Amino acid sequence: MKEIIHEMFSEQEVDARIAQMGAQISKDLNGEPVVLICILKGASFFACELAKRITVPVYMDFMTVSSYGNGTQTTGVVTIKQDISEDIRGRNVLIVEDIIDSGNTLSGLVKLLGERQPKSIRLTTLLDKPSRREVEVAVDYIGYQIPDEFVVGYGLDYAQRYRNLPYIGAIEFA
Ligand code: IMP
Ligand code: MG
């Protein structure tokens, strides 16, 4: 089977959108520092580009999680495969995800990190597939809402490939 990638958002478009998001996040943080938690691997490109556009002090951290969820569960259960190194108690946190689909990963993460008693938790995702939602999650900053298509590039993968594409595209199996 052949894989064809159809460009959805160009690199220039994505970078410009992330600059807008960074400006809004900086404004909302009002001079206070933030611990930026990048959810590996998919959010890595987004998190780095976003961090460059945030003007308050940023502490970069990284986390690897796996999520299990099905239609009958109301909340996601996420397992930490690699934890952050910062202690987030009493600090502002920004969780950075590549894409929100069912919502299980983000809702589970908010619960898990909330137990560590940060001062605040904000959520951002580069992409959102609202039609796929199973669990309600309040995401503060969304790059783009997209239809139910499988997308790759700018950090997102299909079977670990295509992360390094500089743009975001929908994958077609022809
Ligand atoms: P959720 O827990 O269902 O919201 O899943 C979100 C995770 O599923 C993301 O962090 C991605 O790893 C993966 N995912 C969902 N849709 C896509 C897609 O279109 N392309 C690549 N990965 C996706
Ligand atoms: Mg992911």
GROMACS .gro file of N, CA and C in nm, residues 40-168:
model
  387
   40LEU      N    1   0.613   1.369   2.512
   40LEU     CA    2   0.693   1.303   2.407
   40LEU      C    3   0.614   1.190   2.341
   41LYS      N    4   0.643   1.158   2.214
   41LYS     CA    5   0.742   1.227   2.133
   41LYS      C    6   0.676   1.335   2.049
   42GLY      N    7   0.545   1.319   2.026
   42GLY     CA    8   0.476   1.398   1.924
   42GLY      C    9   0.480   1.548   1.942
   43ALA      N   10   0.480   1.594   2.069
   43ALA     CA   11   0.471   1.738   2.093
   43ALA      C   12   0.606   1.808   2.090
   44SER      N   13   0.713   1.735   2.061
   44SER     CA   14   0.847   1.793   2.076
   44SER      C   15   0.871   1.913   1.984
   45PHE      N   16   0.829   1.901   1.859
   45PHE     CA   17   0.853   2.012   1.765
   45PHE      C   18   0.770   2.135   1.805
   46PHE      N   19   0.645   2.111   1.839
   46PHE     CA   20   0.554   2.217   1.883
   46PHE      C   21   0.607   2.283   2.010
   47ALA      N   22   0.650   2.204   2.106
   47ALA     CA   23   0.694   2.257   2.235
   47ALA      C   24   0.816   2.347   2.218
   48CYS      N   25   0.909   2.308   2.135
   48CYS     CA   26   1.030   2.389   2.114
   48CYS      C   27   0.996   2.520   2.045
   49GLU      N   28   0.913   2.513   1.942
   49GLU     CA   29   0.874   2.634   1.869
   49GLU      C   30   0.794   2.727   1.961
   50LEU      N   31   0.705   2.669   2.041
   50LEU     CA   32   0.623   2.748   2.133
   50LEU      C   33   0.709   2.815   2.240
   51ALA      N   34   0.802   2.739   2.296
   51ALA     CA   35   0.889   2.793   2.402
   51ALA      C   36   0.964   2.917   2.352
   52LYS      N   37   1.003   2.915   2.224
   52LYS     CA   38   1.074   3.029   2.165
   52LYS      C   39   0.988   3.154   2.159
   53ARG      N   40   0.857   3.136   2.160
   53ARG     CA   41   0.762   3.248   2.147
   53ARG      C   42   0.700   3.289   2.280
   54ILE      N   43   0.743   3.227   2.390
   54ILE     CA   44   0.692   3.265   2.522
   54ILE      C   45   0.794   3.359   2.586
   55THR      N   46   0.746   3.469   2.640
   55THR     CA   47   0.838   3.573   2.687
   55THR      C   48   0.858   3.570   2.839
   56VAL      N   49   0.780   3.492   2.913
   56VAL     CA   50   0.805   3.476   3.057
   56VAL      C   51   0.911   3.365   3.072
   57PRO      N   52   0.976   3.355   3.190
   57PRO     CA   53   1.077   3.248   3.206
   57PRO      C   54   1.014   3.109   3.189
   58VAL      N   55   1.080   3.025   3.109
   58VAL     CA   56   1.029   2.891   3.078
   58VAL      C   57   1.125   2.785   3.131
   59TYR      N   58   1.071   2.690   3.205
   59TYR     CA   59   1.146   2.571   3.247
   59TYR      C   60   1.096   2.457   3.161
   60MET      N   61   1.183   2.403   3.077
   60MET     CA   62   1.143   2.297   2.984
   60MET      C   63   1.149   2.162   3.055
   61ASP      N   64   1.044   2.085   3.040
   61ASP     CA   65   1.049   1.948   3.091
   61ASP      C   66   0.979   1.855   2.994
   62PHE      N   67   1.001   1.726   3.012
   62PHE     CA   68   0.955   1.627   2.915
   62PHE      C   69   0.898   1.506   2.987
   63MET      N   70   0.796   1.449   2.926
   63MET     CA   71   0.729   1.335   2.989
   63MET      C   72   0.687   1.237   2.880
   64THR      N   73   0.701   1.110   2.910
   64THR     CA   74   0.649   1.008   2.818
   64THR      C   75   0.538   0.933   2.890
   65VAL      N   76   0.422   0.925   2.828
   65VAL     CA   77   0.308   0.858   2.891
   65VAL      C   78   0.246   0.759   2.792
   66SER      N   79   0.174   0.663   2.846
   66SER     CA   80   0.089   0.584   2.758
   66SER      C   81  -0.051   0.588   2.817
   67SER      N   82  -0.149   0.594   2.731
   67SER     CA   83  -0.285   0.608   2.781
   67SER      C   84  -0.369   0.490   2.737
   68TYR      N   85  -0.457   0.451   2.826
   68TYR     CA   86  -0.551   0.345   2.794
   68TYR      C   87  -0.688   0.402   2.816
   69GLY      N   88  -0.774   0.384   2.722
   69GLY     CA   89  -0.909   0.435   2.741
   69GLY      C   90  -1.002   0.365   2.646
   70ASN      N   91  -1.127   0.354   2.682
   70ASN     CA   92  -1.226   0.303   2.587
   70ASN      C   93  -1.355   0.380   2.607
   71GLY      N   94  -1.448   0.356   2.521
   71GLY     CA   95  -1.571   0.433   2.520
   71GLY      C   96  -1.651   0.428   2.649
   72THR      N   97  -1.631   0.322   2.727
   72THR     CA   98  -1.713   0.308   2.847
   72THR      C   99  -1.653   0.381   2.966
   73GLN      N  100  -1.525   0.417   2.957
   73GLN     CA  101  -1.463   0.491   3.067
   73GLN      C  102  -1.494   0.639   3.055
   74THR      N  103  -1.514   0.704   3.167
   74THR     CA  104  -1.539   0.847   3.161
   74THR      C  105  -1.410   0.926   3.178
   75THR      N  106  -1.309   0.863   3.237
   75THR     CA  107  -1.180   0.932   3.249
   75THR      C  108  -1.070   0.840   3.200
   76GLY      N  109  -0.965   0.900   3.149
   76GLY     CA  110  -0.853   0.822   3.098
   76GLY      C  111  -0.760   0.782   3.210
   77VAL      N  112  -0.693   0.671   3.191
   77VAL     CA  113  -0.589   0.630   3.285
   77VAL      C  114  -0.457   0.640   3.210
   78VAL      N  115  -0.368   0.724   3.257
   78VAL     CA  116  -0.240   0.734   3.191
   78VAL      C  117  -0.130   0.679   3.281
   79THR      N  118  -0.037   0.612   3.218
   79THR     CA  119   0.077   0.558   3.289
   79THR      C  120   0.200   0.637   3.248
   80ILE      N  121   0.280   0.675   3.349
   80ILE     CA  122   0.403   0.749   3.320
   80ILE      C  123   0.514   0.651   3.284
   81LYS      N  124   0.571   0.668   3.166
   81LYS     CA  125   0.685   0.586   3.127
   81LYS      C  126   0.815   0.658   3.158
   82GLN      N  127   0.810   0.791   3.148
   82GLN     CA  128   0.926   0.872   3.187
   82GLN      C  129   0.874   1.001   3.244
   83ASP      N  130   0.910   1.026   3.370
   83ASP     CA  131   0.852   1.141   3.442
   83ASP      C  132   0.934   1.268   3.420
   84ILE      N  133   0.873   1.382   3.452
   84ILE     CA  134   0.945   1.510   3.448
   84ILE      C  135   1.047   1.513   3.562
   85SER      N  136   1.142   1.606   3.553
   85SER     CA  137   1.243   1.618   3.659
   85SER      C  138   1.215   1.736   3.751
   86GLU      N  139   1.130   1.829   3.709
   86GLU     CA  140   1.098   1.945   3.793
   86GLU      C  141   0.993   1.908   3.898
   87ASP      N  142   1.004   1.973   4.014
   87ASP     CA  143   0.900   1.965   4.116
   87ASP      C  144   0.802   2.078   4.086
   88ILE      N  145   0.678   2.043   4.055
   88ILE     CA  146   0.583   2.145   4.007
   88ILE      C  147   0.495   2.204   4.117
   89ARG      N  148   0.513   2.160   4.241
   89ARG     CA  149   0.429   2.212   4.349
   89ARG      C  150   0.439   2.365   4.357
   90GLY      N  151   0.324   2.429   4.356
   90GLY     CA  152   0.321   2.575   4.370
   90GLY      C  153   0.365   2.652   4.247
   91ARG      N  154   0.383   2.582   4.134
   91ARG     CA  155   0.431   2.650   4.012
   91ARG      C  156   0.325   2.644   3.902
   92ASN      N  157   0.338   2.735   3.806
   92ASN     CA  158   0.250   2.734   3.689
   92ASN      C  159   0.297   2.628   3.591
   93VAL      N  160   0.204   2.548   3.543
   93VAL     CA  161   0.235   2.440   3.451
   93VAL      C  162   0.162   2.460   3.319
   94LEU      N  163   0.232   2.433   3.211
   94LEU     CA  164   0.169   2.431   3.078
   94LEU      C  165   0.195   2.294   3.016
   95ILE      N  166   0.090   2.216   2.999
   95ILE     CA  167   0.102   2.085   2.935
   95ILE      C  168   0.092   2.104   2.784
   96VAL      N  169   0.190   2.052   2.712
   96VAL     CA  170   0.195   2.072   2.567
   96VAL      C  171   0.178   1.938   2.496
   97GLU      N  172   0.066   1.924   2.424
   97GLU     CA  173   0.036   1.801   2.351
   97GLU      C  174   0.036   1.827   2.200
   98ASP      N  175   0.056   1.723   2.124
   98ASP     CA  176   0.052   1.738   1.978
   98ASP      C  177  -0.092   1.743   1.927
   99ILE      N  178  -0.174   1.649   1.976
   99ILE     CA  179  -0.311   1.639   1.923
   99ILE      C  180  -0.403   1.579   2.030
  100ILE      N  181  -0.523   1.630   2.037
  100ILE     CA  182  -0.623   1.572   2.127
  100ILE      C  183  -0.730   1.504   2.042
  101ASP      N  184  -0.749   1.378   2.075
  101ASP     CA  185  -0.835   1.290   1.997
  101ASP      C  186  -0.952   1.250   2.089
  102SER      N  187  -0.943   1.136   2.156
  102SER     CA  188  -1.049   1.097   2.249
  102SER      C  189  -1.051   1.187   2.373
  103GLY      N  190  -0.936   1.242   2.407
  103GLY     CA  191  -0.925   1.325   2.528
  103GLY      C  192  -0.872   1.248   2.648
  104ASN      N  193  -0.856   1.118   2.632
  104ASN     CA  194  -0.811   1.035   2.745
  104ASN      C  195  -0.674   1.075   2.798
  105THR      N  196  -0.580   1.099   2.709
  105THR     CA  197  -0.444   1.131   2.752
  105THR      C  198  -0.443   1.260   2.834
  106LEU      N  199  -0.501   1.365   2.778
  106LEU     CA  200  -0.496   1.495   2.847
  106LEU      C  201  -0.575   1.495   2.977
  107SER      N  202  -0.691   1.432   2.978
  107SER     CA  203  -0.770   1.434   3.101
  107SER      C  204  -0.700   1.354   3.210
  108GLY      N  205  -0.639   1.244   3.172
  108GLY     CA  206  -0.562   1.163   3.268
  108GLY      C  207  -0.442   1.240   3.321
  109LEU      N  208  -0.377   1.312   3.233
  109LEU     CA  209  -0.258   1.389   3.272
  109LEU      C  210  -0.292   1.501   3.369
  110VAL      N  211  -0.402   1.569   3.343
  110VAL     CA  212  -0.443   1.678   3.430
  110VAL      C  213  -0.468   1.625   3.571
  111LYS      N  214  -0.532   1.509   3.578
  111LYS     CA  215  -0.562   1.448   3.708
  111LYS      C  216  -0.431   1.412   3.780
  112LEU      N  217  -0.344   1.349   3.706
  112LEU     CA  218  -0.218   1.301   3.762
  112LEU      C  219  -0.128   1.416   3.809
  113LEU      N  220  -0.114   1.517   3.724
  113LEU     CA  221  -0.025   1.628   3.760
  113LEU      C  222  -0.091   1.720   3.862
  114GLY      N  223  -0.224   1.723   3.861
  114GLY     CA  224  -0.297   1.804   3.959
  114GLY      C  225  -0.273   1.758   4.102
  115GLU      N  226  -0.248   1.628   4.118
  115GLU     CA  227  -0.221   1.572   4.251
  115GLU      C  228  -0.090   1.626   4.309
  116ARG      N  229  -0.005   1.678   4.225
  116ARG     CA  230   0.124   1.733   4.273
  116ARG      C  231   0.110   1.879   4.316
  117GLN      N  232  -0.010   1.927   4.315
  117GLN     CA  233  -0.045   2.060   4.365
  117GLN      C  234   0.032   2.176   4.301
  118PRO      N  235   0.026   2.187   4.169
  118PRO     CA  236   0.084   2.306   4.106
  118PRO      C  237  -0.004   2.427   4.135
  119LYS      N  238   0.051   2.544   4.112
  119LYS     CA  239  -0.027   2.667   4.131
  119LYS      C  240  -0.138   2.675   4.027
  120SER      N  241  -0.105   2.640   3.903
  120SER     CA  242  -0.204   2.641   3.795
  120SER      C  243  -0.164   2.539   3.690
  121ILE      N  244  -0.263   2.488   3.617
  121ILE     CA  245  -0.235   2.399   3.503
  121ILE      C  246  -0.307   2.455   3.382
  122ARG      N  247  -0.230   2.480   3.275
  122ARG     CA  248  -0.290   2.518   3.148
  122ARG      C  249  -0.261   2.409   3.047
  123LEU      N  250  -0.350   2.395   2.951
  123LEU     CA  251  -0.334   2.292   2.847
  123LEU      C  252  -0.324   2.357   2.712
  124THR      N  253  -0.231   2.307   2.632
  124THR     CA  254  -0.229   2.349   2.494
  124THR      C  255  -0.206   2.229   2.403
  125THR      N  256  -0.272   2.232   2.289
  125THR     CA  257  -0.252   2.128   2.188
  125THR      C  258  -0.242   2.196   2.052
  126LEU      N  259  -0.153   2.142   1.969
  126LEU     CA  260  -0.139   2.200   1.836
  126LEU      C  261  -0.263   2.169   1.752
  127LEU      N  262  -0.314   2.046   1.766
  127LEU     CA  263  -0.429   2.004   1.685
  127LEU      C  264  -0.538   1.945   1.772
  128ASP      N  265  -0.659   1.957   1.725
  128ASP     CA  266  -0.776   1.909   1.799
  128ASP      C  267  -0.871   1.844   1.699
  129LYS      N  268  -0.910   1.720   1.730
  129LYS     CA  269  -1.014   1.653   1.650
  129LYS      C  270  -1.139   1.644   1.736
  130PRO      N  271  -1.220   1.750   1.739
  130PRO     CA  272  -1.333   1.754   1.832
  130PRO      C  273  -1.436   1.643   1.810
  131SER      N  274  -1.450   1.596   1.687
  131SER     CA  275  -1.551   1.494   1.658
  131SER      C  276  -1.519   1.360   1.722
  132ARG      N  277  -1.395   1.342   1.769
  132ARG     CA  278  -1.352   1.215   1.825
  132ARG      C  279  -1.359   1.210   1.978
  133ARG      N  280  -1.403   1.319   2.038
  133ARG     CA  281  -1.394   1.329   2.184
  133ARG      C  282  -1.481   1.229   2.257
  134GLU      N  283  -1.422   1.160   2.356
  134GLU     CA  284  -1.496   1.070   2.446
  134GLU      C  285  -1.502   1.128   2.586
  135VAL      N  286  -1.399   1.205   2.621
  135VAL     CA  287  -1.388   1.264   2.754
  135VAL      C  288  -1.378   1.415   2.740
  136GLU      N  289  -1.457   1.484   2.820
  136GLU     CA  290  -1.456   1.631   2.819
  136GLU      C  291  -1.324   1.683   2.877
  137VAL      N  292  -1.255   1.767   2.802
  137VAL     CA  293  -1.132   1.829   2.853
  137VAL      C  294  -1.133   1.976   2.814
  138ALA      N  295  -1.102   2.062   2.910
  138ALA     CA  296  -1.098   2.206   2.882
  138ALA      C  297  -0.956   2.243   2.838
  139VAL      N  298  -0.937   2.254   2.708
  139VAL     CA  299  -0.805   2.292   2.654
  139VAL      C  300  -0.801   2.443   2.640
  140ASP      N  301  -0.697   2.505   2.694
  140ASP     CA  302  -0.689   2.652   2.697
  140ASP      C  303  -0.647   2.712   2.562
  141TYR      N  304  -0.555   2.645   2.495
  141TYR     CA  305  -0.501   2.701   2.370
  141TYR      C  306  -0.495   2.591   2.264
  142ILE      N  307  -0.569   2.611   2.155
  142ILE     CA  308  -0.574   2.513   2.047
  142ILE      C  309  -0.519   2.577   1.920
  143GLY      N  310  -0.426   2.507   1.857
  143GLY     CA  311  -0.370   2.559   1.732
  143GLY      C  312  -0.471   2.556   1.620
  144TYR      N  313  -0.518   2.436   1.587
  144TYR     CA  314  -0.616   2.418   1.480
  144TYR      C  315  -0.713   2.306   1.515
  145GLN      N  316  -0.838   2.325   1.483
  145GLN     CA  317  -0.935   2.216   1.487
  145GLN      C  318  -0.938   2.153   1.349
  146ILE      N  319  -0.932   2.021   1.346
  146ILE     CA  320  -0.927   1.951   1.217
  146ILE      C  321  -1.034   1.842   1.212
  147PRO      N  322  -1.073   1.801   1.090
  147PRO     CA  323  -1.167   1.689   1.079
  147PRO      C  324  -1.101   1.557   1.118
  148ASP      N  325  -1.179   1.451   1.121
  148ASP     CA  326  -1.130   1.320   1.163
  148ASP      C  327  -1.046   1.257   1.052
  149GLU      N  328  -0.923   1.306   1.040
  149GLU     CA  329  -0.828   1.248   0.944
  149GLU      C  330  -0.701   1.219   1.019
  150PHE      N  331  -0.625   1.121   0.974
  150PHE     CA  332  -0.499   1.091   1.041
  150PHE      C  333  -0.392   1.184   0.986
  151VAL      N  334  -0.330   1.259   1.075
  151VAL     CA  335  -0.231   1.358   1.032
  151VAL      C  336  -0.091   1.324   1.082
  152VAL      N  337   0.005   1.367   1.003
  152VAL     CA  338   0.147   1.343   1.036
  152VAL      C  339   0.227   1.470   1.012
  153GLY      N  340   0.350   1.467   1.060
  153GLY     CA  341   0.442   1.579   1.040
  153GLY      C  342   0.444   1.673   1.158
  154TYR      N  343   0.545   1.760   1.161
  154TYR     CA  344   0.563   1.854   1.271
  154TYR      C  345   0.561   1.782   1.406
  155GLY      N  346   0.621   1.663   1.409
  155GLY     CA  347   0.628   1.585   1.533
  155GLY      C  348   0.533   1.467   1.537
  156LEU      N  349   0.425   1.474   1.459
  156LEU     CA  350   0.327   1.364   1.463
  156LEU      C  351   0.369   1.251   1.371
  157ASP      N  352   0.341   1.130   1.415
  157ASP     CA  353   0.389   1.013   1.341
  157ASP      C  354   0.278   0.922   1.294
  158TYR      N  355   0.314   0.843   1.194
  158TYR     CA  356   0.238   0.722   1.162
  158TYR      C  357   0.339   0.608   1.176
  159ALA      N  358   0.317   0.518   1.272
  159ALA     CA  359   0.410   0.409   1.301
  159ALA      C  360   0.555   0.460   1.312
  160GLN      N  361   0.569   0.568   1.385
  160GLN     CA  362   0.699   0.632   1.416
  160GLN      C  363   0.764   0.704   1.297
  161ARG      N  364   0.695   0.709   1.185
  161ARG     CA  365   0.752   0.779   1.070
  161ARG      C  366   0.683   0.912   1.046
  162TYR      N  367   0.747   0.995   0.967
  162TYR     CA  368   0.697   1.126   0.922
  162TYR      C  369   0.706   1.238   1.026
  163ARG      N  370   0.761   1.211   1.145
  163ARG     CA  371   0.768   1.317   1.247
  163ARG      C  372   0.846   1.437   1.196
  164ASN      N  373   0.946   1.410   1.114
  164ASN     CA  374   1.037   1.516   1.071
  164ASN      C  375   0.986   1.598   0.952
  165LEU      N  376   0.868   1.568   0.901
  165LEU     CA  377   0.811   1.654   0.796
  165LEU      C  378   0.794   1.794   0.855
  166PRO      N  379   0.836   1.898   0.786
  166PRO     CA  380   0.827   2.033   0.843
  166PRO      C  381   0.685   2.090   0.843
  167TYR      N  382   0.593   2.025   0.772
  167TYR     CA  383   0.454   2.072   0.765
  167TYR      C  384   0.361   1.965   0.823
  168ILE      N  385   0.231   1.997   0.832
  168ILE     CA  386   0.133   1.899   0.880
  168ILE      C  387   0.051   1.852   0.760
   0.00000   0.00000   0.00000
